[in-house]
Coordinates of C-alpha atoms in Angstrom, one line a residue:
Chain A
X84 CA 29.8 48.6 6.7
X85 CA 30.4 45.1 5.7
X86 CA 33.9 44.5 7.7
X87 CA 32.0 45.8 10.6
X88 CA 28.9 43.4 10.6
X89 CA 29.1 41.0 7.3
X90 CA 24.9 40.4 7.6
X91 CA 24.1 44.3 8.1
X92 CA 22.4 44.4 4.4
X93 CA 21.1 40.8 4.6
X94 CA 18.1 39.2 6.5
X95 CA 17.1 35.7 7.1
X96 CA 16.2 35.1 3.4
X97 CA 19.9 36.2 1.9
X98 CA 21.4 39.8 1.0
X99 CA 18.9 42.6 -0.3
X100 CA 21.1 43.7 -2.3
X101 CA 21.5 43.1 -6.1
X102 CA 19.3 39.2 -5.4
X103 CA 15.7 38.0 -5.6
X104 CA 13.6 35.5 -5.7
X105 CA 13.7 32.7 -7.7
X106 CA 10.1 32.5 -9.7
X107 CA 10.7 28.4 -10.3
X108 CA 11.7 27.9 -6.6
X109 CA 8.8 30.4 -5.1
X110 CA 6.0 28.6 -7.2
X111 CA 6.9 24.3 -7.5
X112 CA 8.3 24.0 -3.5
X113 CA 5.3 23.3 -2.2
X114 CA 3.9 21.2 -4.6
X115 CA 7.0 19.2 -4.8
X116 CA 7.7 19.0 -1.3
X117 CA 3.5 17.5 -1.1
X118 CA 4.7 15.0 -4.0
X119 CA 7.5 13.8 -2.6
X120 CA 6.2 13.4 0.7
X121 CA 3.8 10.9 -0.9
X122 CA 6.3 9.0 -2.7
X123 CA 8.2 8.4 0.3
X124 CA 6.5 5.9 2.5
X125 CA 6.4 3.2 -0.8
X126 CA 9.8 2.7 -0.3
X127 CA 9.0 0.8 3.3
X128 CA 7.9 -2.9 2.8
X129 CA 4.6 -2.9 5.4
X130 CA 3.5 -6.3 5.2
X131 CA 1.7 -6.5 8.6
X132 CA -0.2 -2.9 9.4
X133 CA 0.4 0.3 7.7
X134 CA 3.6 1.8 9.4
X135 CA 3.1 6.2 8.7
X136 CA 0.2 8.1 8.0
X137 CA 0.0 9.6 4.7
X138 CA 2.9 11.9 4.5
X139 CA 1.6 13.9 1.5
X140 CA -1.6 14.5 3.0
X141 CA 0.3 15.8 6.4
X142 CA 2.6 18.0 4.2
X143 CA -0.7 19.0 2.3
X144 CA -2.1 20.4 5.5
X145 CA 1.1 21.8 7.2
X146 CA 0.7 24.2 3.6
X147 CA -2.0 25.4 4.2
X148 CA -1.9 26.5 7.8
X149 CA 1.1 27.5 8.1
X150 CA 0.7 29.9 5.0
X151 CA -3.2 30.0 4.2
X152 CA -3.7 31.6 1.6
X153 CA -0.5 30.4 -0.6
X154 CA -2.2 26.9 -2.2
X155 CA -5.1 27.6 -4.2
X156 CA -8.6 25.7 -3.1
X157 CA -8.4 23.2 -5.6
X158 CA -4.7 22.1 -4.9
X159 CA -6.1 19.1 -3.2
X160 CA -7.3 17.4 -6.7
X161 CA -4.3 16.9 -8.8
X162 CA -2.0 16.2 -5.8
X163 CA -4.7 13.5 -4.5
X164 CA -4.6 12.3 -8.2
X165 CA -0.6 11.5 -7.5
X166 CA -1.1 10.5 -3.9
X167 CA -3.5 7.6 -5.5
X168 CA -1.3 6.4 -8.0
X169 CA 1.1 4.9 -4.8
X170 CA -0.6 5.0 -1.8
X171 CA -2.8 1.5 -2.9
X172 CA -5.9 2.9 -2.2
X173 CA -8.5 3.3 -5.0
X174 CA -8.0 5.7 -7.9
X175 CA -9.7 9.1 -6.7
X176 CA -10.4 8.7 -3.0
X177 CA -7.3 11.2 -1.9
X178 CA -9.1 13.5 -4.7
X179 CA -11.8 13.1 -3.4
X180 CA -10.8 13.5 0.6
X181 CA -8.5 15.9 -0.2
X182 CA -10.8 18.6 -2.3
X183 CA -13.3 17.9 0.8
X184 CA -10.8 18.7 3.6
X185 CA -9.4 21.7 1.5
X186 CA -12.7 23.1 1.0
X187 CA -14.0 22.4 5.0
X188 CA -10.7 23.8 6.1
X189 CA -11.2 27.5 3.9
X190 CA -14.7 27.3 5.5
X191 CA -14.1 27.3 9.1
X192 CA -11.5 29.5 8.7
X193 CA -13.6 31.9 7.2
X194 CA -15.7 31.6 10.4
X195 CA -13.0 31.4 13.1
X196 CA -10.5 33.8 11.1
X197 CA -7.4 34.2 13.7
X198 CA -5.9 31.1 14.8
X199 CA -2.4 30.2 16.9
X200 CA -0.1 27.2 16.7
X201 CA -2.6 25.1 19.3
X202 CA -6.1 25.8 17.3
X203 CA -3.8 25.0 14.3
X204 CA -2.8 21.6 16.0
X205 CA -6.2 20.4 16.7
X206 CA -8.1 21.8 13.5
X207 CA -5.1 19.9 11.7
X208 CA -5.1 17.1 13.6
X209 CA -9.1 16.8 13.3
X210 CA -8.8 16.7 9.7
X211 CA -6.1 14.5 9.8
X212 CA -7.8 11.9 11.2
X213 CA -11.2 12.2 9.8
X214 CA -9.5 11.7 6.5
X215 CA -7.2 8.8 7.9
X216 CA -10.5 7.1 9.2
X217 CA -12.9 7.6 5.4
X218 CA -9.3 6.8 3.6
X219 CA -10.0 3.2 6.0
X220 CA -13.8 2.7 4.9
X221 CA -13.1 3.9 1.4
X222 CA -9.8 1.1 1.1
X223 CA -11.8 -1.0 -1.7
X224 CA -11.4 -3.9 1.2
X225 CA -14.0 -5.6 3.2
X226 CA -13.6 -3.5 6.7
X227 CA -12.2 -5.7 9.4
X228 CA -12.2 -4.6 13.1
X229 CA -9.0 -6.1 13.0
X230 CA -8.0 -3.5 10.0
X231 CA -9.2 -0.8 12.2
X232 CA -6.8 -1.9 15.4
X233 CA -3.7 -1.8 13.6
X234 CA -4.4 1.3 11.9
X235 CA -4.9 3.3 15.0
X236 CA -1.3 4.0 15.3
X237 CA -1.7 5.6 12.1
X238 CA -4.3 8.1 13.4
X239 CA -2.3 8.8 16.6
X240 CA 1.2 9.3 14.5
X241 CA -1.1 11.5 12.0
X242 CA -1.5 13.9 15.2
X243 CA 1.3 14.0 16.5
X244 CA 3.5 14.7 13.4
X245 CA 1.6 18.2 12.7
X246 CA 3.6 20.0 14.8
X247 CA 7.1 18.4 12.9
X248 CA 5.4 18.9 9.5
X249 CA 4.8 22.3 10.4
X250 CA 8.2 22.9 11.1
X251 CA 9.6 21.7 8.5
X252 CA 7.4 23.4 6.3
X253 CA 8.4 26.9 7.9
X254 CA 11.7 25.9 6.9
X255 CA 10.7 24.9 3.1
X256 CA 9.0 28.3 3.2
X257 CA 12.8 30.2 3.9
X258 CA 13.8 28.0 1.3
X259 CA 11.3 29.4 -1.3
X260 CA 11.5 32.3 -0.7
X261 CA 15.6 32.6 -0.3
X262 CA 16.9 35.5 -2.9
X263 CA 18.9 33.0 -4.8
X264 CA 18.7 34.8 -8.3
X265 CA 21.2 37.3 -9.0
X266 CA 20.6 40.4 -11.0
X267 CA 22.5 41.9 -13.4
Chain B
X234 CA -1.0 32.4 11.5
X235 CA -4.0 34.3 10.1
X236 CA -4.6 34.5 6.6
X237 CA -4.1 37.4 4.8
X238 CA -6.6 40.4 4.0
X239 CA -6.5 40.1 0.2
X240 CA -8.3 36.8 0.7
X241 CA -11.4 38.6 1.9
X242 CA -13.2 39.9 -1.2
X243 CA -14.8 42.9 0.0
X244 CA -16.5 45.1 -2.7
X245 CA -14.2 44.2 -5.0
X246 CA -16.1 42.4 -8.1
X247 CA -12.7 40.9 -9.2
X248 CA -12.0 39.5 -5.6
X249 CA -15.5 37.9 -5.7
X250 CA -15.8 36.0 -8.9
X251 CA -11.9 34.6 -8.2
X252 CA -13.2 33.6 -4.7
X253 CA -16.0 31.8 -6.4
X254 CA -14.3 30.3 -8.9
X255 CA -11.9 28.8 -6.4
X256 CA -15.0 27.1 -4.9
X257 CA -16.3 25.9 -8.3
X258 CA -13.0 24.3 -9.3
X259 CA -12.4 22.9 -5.9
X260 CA -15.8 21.3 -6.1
X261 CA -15.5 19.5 -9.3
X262 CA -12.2 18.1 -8.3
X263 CA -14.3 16.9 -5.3
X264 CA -16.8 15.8 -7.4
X265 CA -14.7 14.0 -10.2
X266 CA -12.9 12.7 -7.4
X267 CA -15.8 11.0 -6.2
X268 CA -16.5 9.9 -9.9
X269 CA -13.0 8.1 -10.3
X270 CA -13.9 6.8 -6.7
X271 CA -16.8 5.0 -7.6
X272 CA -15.1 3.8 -11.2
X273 CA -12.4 2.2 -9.7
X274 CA -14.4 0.7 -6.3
X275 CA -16.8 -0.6 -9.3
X276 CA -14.2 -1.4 -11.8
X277 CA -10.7 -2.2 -9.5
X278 CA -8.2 -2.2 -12.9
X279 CA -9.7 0.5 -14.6
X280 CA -6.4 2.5 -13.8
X281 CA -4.1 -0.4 -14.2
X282 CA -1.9 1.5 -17.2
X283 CA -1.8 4.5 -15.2
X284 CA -0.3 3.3 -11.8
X285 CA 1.7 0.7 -13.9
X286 CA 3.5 3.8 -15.2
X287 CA 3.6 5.6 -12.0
X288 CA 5.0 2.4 -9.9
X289 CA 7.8 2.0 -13.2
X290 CA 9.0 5.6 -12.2
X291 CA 9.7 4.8 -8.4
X292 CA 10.7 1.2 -8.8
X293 CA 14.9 2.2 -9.1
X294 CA 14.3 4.3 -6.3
X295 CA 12.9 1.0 -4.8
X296 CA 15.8 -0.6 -6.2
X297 CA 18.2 1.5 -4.2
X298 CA 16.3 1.5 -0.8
X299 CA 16.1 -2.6 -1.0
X300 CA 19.7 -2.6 -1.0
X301 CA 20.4 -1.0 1.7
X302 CA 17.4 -3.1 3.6
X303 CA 18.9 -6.3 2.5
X304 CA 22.6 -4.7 3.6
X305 CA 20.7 -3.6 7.0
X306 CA 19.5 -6.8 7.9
X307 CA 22.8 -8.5 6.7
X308 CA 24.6 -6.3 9.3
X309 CA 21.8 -7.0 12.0
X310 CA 22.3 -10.6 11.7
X311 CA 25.8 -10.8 11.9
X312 CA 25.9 -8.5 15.3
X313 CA 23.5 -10.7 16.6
X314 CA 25.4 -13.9 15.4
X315 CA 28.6 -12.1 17.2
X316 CA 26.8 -11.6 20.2
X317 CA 25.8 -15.3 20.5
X318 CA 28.0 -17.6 19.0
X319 CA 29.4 -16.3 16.0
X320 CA 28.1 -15.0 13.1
X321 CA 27.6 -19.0 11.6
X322 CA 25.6 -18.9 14.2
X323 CA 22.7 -17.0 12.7
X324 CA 23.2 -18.2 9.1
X325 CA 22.9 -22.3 10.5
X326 CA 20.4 -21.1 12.3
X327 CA 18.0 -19.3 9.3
X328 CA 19.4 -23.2 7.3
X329 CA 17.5 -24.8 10.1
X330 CA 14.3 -23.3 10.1
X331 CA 14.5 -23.6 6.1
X332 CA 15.4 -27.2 6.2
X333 CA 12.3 -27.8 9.1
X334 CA 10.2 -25.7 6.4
X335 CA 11.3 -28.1 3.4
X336 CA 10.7 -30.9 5.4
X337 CA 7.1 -30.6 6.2
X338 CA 6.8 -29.3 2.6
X339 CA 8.5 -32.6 1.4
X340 CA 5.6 -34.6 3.6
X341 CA 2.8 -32.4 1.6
X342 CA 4.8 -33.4 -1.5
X343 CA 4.5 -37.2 -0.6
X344 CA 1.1 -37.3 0.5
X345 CA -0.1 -35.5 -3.2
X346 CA 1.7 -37.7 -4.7
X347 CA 0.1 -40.9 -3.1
X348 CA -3.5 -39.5 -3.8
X349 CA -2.3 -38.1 -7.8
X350 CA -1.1 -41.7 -8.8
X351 CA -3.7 -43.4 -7.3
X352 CA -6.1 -41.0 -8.8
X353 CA -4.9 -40.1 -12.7
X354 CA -0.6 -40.9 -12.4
X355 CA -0.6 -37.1 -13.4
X356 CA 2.9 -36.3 -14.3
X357 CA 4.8 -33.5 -12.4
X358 CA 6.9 -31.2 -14.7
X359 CA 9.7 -28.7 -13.1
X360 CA 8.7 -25.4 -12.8
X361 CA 11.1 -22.5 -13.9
X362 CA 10.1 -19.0 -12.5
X363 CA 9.5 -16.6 -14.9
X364 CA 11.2 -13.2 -12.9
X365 CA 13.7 -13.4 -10.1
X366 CA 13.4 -9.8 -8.6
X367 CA 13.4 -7.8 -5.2
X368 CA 10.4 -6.4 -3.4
X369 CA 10.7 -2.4 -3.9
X370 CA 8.3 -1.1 -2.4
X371 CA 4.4 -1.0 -0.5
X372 CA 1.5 0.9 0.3
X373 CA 2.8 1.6 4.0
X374 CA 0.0 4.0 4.4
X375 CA -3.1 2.4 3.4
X376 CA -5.0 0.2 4.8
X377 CA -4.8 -2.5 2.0
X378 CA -1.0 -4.6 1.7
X379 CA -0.2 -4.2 -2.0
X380 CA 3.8 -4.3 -2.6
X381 CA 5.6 -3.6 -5.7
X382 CA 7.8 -6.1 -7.5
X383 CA 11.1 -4.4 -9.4
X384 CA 10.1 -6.6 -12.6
X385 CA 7.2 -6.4 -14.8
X386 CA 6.0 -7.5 -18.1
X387 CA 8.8 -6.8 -20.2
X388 CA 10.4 -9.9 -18.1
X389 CA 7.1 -11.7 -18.5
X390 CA 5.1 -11.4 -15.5
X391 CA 1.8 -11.3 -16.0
X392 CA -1.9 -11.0 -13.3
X393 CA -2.3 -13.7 -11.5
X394 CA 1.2 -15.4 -11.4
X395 CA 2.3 -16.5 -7.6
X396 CA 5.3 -14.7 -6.1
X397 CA 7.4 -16.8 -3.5
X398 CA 10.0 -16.3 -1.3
X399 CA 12.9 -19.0 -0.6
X400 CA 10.4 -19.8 2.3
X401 CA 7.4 -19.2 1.0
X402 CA 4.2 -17.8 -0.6
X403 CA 4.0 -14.4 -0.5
X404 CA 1.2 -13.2 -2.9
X405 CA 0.1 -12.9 -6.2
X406 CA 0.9 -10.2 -9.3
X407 CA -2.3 -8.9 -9.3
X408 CA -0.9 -5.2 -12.2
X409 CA 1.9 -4.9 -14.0
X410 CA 3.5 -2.1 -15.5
X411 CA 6.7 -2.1 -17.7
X412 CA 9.2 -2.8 -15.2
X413 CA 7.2 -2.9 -11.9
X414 CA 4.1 -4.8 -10.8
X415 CA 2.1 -4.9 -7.9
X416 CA 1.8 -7.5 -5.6
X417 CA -1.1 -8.8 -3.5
X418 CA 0.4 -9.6 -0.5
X419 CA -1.7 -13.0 1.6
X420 CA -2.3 -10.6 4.8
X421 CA -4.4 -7.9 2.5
X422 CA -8.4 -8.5 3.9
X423 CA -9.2 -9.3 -0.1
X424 CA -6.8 -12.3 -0.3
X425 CA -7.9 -15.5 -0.4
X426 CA -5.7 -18.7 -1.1
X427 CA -7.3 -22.7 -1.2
X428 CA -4.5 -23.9 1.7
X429 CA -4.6 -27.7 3.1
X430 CA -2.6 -29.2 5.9
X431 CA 0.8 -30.0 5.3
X432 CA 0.2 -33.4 7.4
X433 CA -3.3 -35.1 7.0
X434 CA -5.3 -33.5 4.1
X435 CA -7.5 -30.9 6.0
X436 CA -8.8 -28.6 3.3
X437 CA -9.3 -25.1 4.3
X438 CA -9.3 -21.3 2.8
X439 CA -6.3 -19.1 3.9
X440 CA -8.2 -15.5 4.2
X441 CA -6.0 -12.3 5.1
X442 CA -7.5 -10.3 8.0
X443 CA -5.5 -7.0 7.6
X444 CA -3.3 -7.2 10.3
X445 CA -1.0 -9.2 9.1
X446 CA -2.5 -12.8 10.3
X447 CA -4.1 -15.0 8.4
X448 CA -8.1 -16.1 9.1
X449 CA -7.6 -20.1 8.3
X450 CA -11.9 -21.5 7.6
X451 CA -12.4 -25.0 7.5
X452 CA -14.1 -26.3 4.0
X453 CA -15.6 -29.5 5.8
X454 CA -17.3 -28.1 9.4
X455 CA -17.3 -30.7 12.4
X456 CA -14.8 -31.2 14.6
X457 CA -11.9 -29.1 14.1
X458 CA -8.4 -31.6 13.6
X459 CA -6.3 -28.3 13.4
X460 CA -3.5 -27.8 16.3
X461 CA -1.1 -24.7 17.1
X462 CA 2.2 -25.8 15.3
X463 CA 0.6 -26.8 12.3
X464 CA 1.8 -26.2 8.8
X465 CA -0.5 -25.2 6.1
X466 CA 0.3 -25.8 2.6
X467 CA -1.0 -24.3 -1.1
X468 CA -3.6 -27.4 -2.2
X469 CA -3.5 -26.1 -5.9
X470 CA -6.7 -25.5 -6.2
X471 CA -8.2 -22.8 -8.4
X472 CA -5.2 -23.4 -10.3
X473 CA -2.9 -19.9 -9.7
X474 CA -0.5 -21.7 -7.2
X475 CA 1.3 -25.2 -7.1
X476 CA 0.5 -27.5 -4.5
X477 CA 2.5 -27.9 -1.7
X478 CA 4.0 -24.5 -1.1
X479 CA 4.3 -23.5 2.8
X480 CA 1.8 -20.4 3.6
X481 CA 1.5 -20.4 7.5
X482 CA 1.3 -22.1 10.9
X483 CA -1.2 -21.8 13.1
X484 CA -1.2 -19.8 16.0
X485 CA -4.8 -20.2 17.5
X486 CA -7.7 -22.9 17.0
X487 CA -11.4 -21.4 16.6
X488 CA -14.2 -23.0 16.0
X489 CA -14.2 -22.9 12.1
X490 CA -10.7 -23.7 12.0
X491 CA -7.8 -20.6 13.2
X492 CA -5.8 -18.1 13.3
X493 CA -2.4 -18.3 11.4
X494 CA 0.8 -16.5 11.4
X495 CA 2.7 -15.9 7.7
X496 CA 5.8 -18.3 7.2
X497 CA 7.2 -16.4 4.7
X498 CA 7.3 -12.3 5.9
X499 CA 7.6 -10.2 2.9
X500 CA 9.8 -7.2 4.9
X501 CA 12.1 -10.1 5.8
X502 CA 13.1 -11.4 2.3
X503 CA 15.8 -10.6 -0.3
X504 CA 14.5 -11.4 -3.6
X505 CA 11.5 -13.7 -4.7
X506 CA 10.3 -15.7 -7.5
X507 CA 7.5 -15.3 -10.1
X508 CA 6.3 -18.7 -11.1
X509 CA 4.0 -18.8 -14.0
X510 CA 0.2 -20.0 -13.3
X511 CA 0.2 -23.5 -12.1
X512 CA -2.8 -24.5 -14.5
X513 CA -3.8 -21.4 -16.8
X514 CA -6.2 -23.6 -18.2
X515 CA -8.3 -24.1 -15.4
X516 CA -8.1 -20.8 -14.5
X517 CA -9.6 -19.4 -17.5
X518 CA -12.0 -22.1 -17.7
X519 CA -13.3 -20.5 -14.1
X520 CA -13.0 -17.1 -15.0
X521 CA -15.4 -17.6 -18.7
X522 CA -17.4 -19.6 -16.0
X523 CA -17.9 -17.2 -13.8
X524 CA -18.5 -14.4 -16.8
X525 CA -21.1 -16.7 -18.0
X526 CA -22.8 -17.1 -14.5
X527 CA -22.9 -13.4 -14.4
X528 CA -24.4 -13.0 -17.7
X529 CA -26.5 -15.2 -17.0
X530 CA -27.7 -13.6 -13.6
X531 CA -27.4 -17.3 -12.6
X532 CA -24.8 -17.6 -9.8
X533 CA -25.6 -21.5 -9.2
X534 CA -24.1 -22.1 -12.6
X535 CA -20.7 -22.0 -11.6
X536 CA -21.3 -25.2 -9.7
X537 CA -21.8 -27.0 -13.3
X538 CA -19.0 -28.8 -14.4
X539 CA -16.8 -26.7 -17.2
X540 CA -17.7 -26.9 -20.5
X541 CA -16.5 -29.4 -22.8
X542 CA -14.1 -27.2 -24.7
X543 CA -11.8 -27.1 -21.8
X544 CA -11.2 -30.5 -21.0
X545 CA -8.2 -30.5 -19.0
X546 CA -10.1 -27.8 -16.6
X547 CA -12.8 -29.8 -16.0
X548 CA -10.1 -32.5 -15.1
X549 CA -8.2 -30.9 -12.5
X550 CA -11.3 -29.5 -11.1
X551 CA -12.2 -33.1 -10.3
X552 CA -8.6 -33.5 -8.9
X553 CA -9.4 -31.0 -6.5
X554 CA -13.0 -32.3 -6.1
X555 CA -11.8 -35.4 -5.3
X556 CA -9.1 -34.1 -3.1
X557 CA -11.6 -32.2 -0.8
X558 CA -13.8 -35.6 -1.2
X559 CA -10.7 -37.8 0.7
X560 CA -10.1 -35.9 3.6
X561 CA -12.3 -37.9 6.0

């Protein structure tokens, strides 16, 4: 069977026979790939305006609609605790932000159960940018109109990254769930 | 894609209570969220110790990453140097706009000290800085401009200390952790820096607006003597940074005094200094002042002169008293 087609007893997440999952991979990618996401936009120097919307938040969101169902409703606490520690905003306002956003999200979809990519996209990019805009008021700093200008490219880059970070999820999610464990 | 049916509790007892308790738990996070919120809005260092550790475990990382900025823009230059004239080209260039920065900081100098030995003969002492390190890092997506320093107090640095760049100031340590520390940068909207002009002693505060320009306000109102072009300099007063240290020029007159543009652009620099607070004395002198104001529920007491156990306070206050008094 093999000489004639070298994939027939594989699919798209490795062979199916004698592999499995990996427990360790299947249950920390996400909330790595959320963490790490966070961490990287402190290594830019902004010194003018803030350059990318928060990554982890994105990464956050692309989770959870592109497999609902896979982060528990209270992820958003511990991983807004990390966001905080680097992002420069106040201890506890991505906790806070990103509880609320979990919890609005599980509600509407409750209400509106089926959704495709486009309702995704703008229920994503909704929250995305309500958040960017409290993350603004709740900054610590006096709120400048001038603060508000140069952060709109953040709101607009916020929007239009769902789609990549959704990708890119999908592919994180073949990652996870590869059968890189042999048995036996 | 549309979530899966074991998410809807149905009859199921089990399925119910785990659905609630999802809720609860997401709640309280929400809720102690909001808690740590309001603790740290109230209380801004409360979690000093904890992002001290956190901004120690990234600053290598930051380490790396600054190398290959500083490599980047070394490679930038010298294309651009190519392109014109040679890569001297861009090197004399950068010497020029230093030297021109020196120069008008070298005026300051003369001017402060005409007014200090005619005033007290104060002697000036050479500072050393206290850390020579890179910038790692910032918070690119917040709204505030805080940006970490790859040294921390086991080289010394300590809150308050000024942090310069070969051109100029670019903030002030306001956390350290063990081998990090976080930097205000002068364009964050909560920065506020006692600035004169370089030329002519026009005494002004140097506020950040958050967009990376500086708000320049006028101490004495009346007719505003600032013009485009000009240089303004650290005064010293308040004690955290020396006199004399180039901060901005102006780009735009208002009627309170203008707009400024940064001299010394963190994202452009290698490594900067740490000096150590210019006059520590005088700046806890105003710090137990201002505690005893707010005990006191008083806030007109700050405008008492310090108390007699911190003599040398009370002196350079009048220095800077008598600084703002002879600039008509």
């Amino acid at each position: 069977m093999e000489r004639l087609n070298p994939h027939a007893r594989a699919d798209r997440y490795g062979s199916r026979i004698n592999r499995t999952q990996s427990p360790i991979r299947v249950g920390s990618v996400p909330y790595l790939s959320i963490m790490l996401a966070s961490l990287l936009p402190v290594l830019l120097i902004a010194d003018v305006m803030p350059l990318l919307p928060s990554l982890g938040f994105l990464m956050l969101l692309g989770w959870r609609m592109v497999r609902p169902g896979l982060l528990p409703l209270w992820a958003g606490a511990p991983l807004g605790a990390f966001d905080d520690l680097f992002s420069g905003q106040p201890f506890g306002s991505a906790m806070l932000l990103w509880s609320l956003a979990l919890i609005g999200i599980e509600l509407i979809e409750a209400r509106f159960p089926w959704r495709g990519f486009w309702q995704d996209w703008f229920t994503a990019g909704l929250v995305a940018v309500l958040v960017w805009l409290a993350g603004l008021l709740l900054s610590g700093a006096r709120f400048t109109p001038e603060m508000l200008v140069v952060a709109l490219p953040q709101a607009l880059l916020a929007v239009l990254l769902y789609p990549i970070m959704a990708r890119m999820v999908a592919s994180l999610d073949r990652f996870r769930l590869a059968r890189a464990r042999r048995i036996g | 894609m549309a979530p899966p049916s074991s998410r809807r509790s149905g009859f199921s007892k089990k399925a119910q209570f785990s659905l609630f308790t999802g809720y609860l738990l997401a709640g309280t996070g929400a809720v102690v969220g909001l808690a740590l919120l309001l603790l740290s809005l109230w209380q801004p260092s409360a979690f000093a110790p904890l992002r001290g550790l956190a901004s120690d475990a990234v600053a290598p990382a930051g380490e790396a990453t600054a190398v290959i900025r500083s490599g980047q823009q070394g490679l930038f230059s010298g294309i651009t140097g190519y392109i014109r004239a040679g890569s001297q080209n861009a090197a004399l260039r950068e010497e020029v706009e230093l030297a021109r920065i020196r120069l008008a900081e070298a005026e300051a100098v003369k001017a402060e000290n005409r007014r200090l030995k005619a005033l007290l003969g104060l002697q000036d002492k050479a500072i050393k800085p206290v850390a020579i390190a890179r910038l790692v890092g910032s918070s690119a997506t917040s709204g505030r401009r805080f940006a970490f320093l790859g040294a921390g107090s086991s080289n010394g640095v300590r809150p308050g200390m000024p942090v310069l760049s070969e051109r100029g100031v670019i903030g002030r340590v306001l956390e350290t952790g063990r081998s990090s520390a976080r930097v205000l940068l002068l364009t964050d909207s909560e920065s506020v820096l006692p600035v004169r002009r370089a030329k002519g002693d026009v005494v002004a505060f140097a506020e950040g607006r958050g967009d990376g320009m500086l708000r320049v306000r006028l101490v004495n109102l009346g007719i505003n003597p600032l013009k485009p072009g000009d240089l303004m300099v650290t005064s010293g007063a308040g004690g955290y940074y020396r006199p004399g240290l180039a901060v901005a020029v102006i780009a735009k007159t208002t009627p309170d005094g203008g707009t400024a543009r940064l001299v010394a652009e963190p994202s452009s620099t290698n490594y900067v200094a740490v000096e150590p607070v210019y006059q520590p004395e005088a700046v806890s002198a105003l710090r137990t002042q201002s505690a005893a104001s707010r005990l006191a529920g008083n806030p007109d007491r700050r405008k008492q002169p310090a108390a007699p156990a911190a003599p040398t306070a009370s002196s350079s206050s009048a220095v800077s008293a008598a600084a703002e008094q002879g600039d008509e």
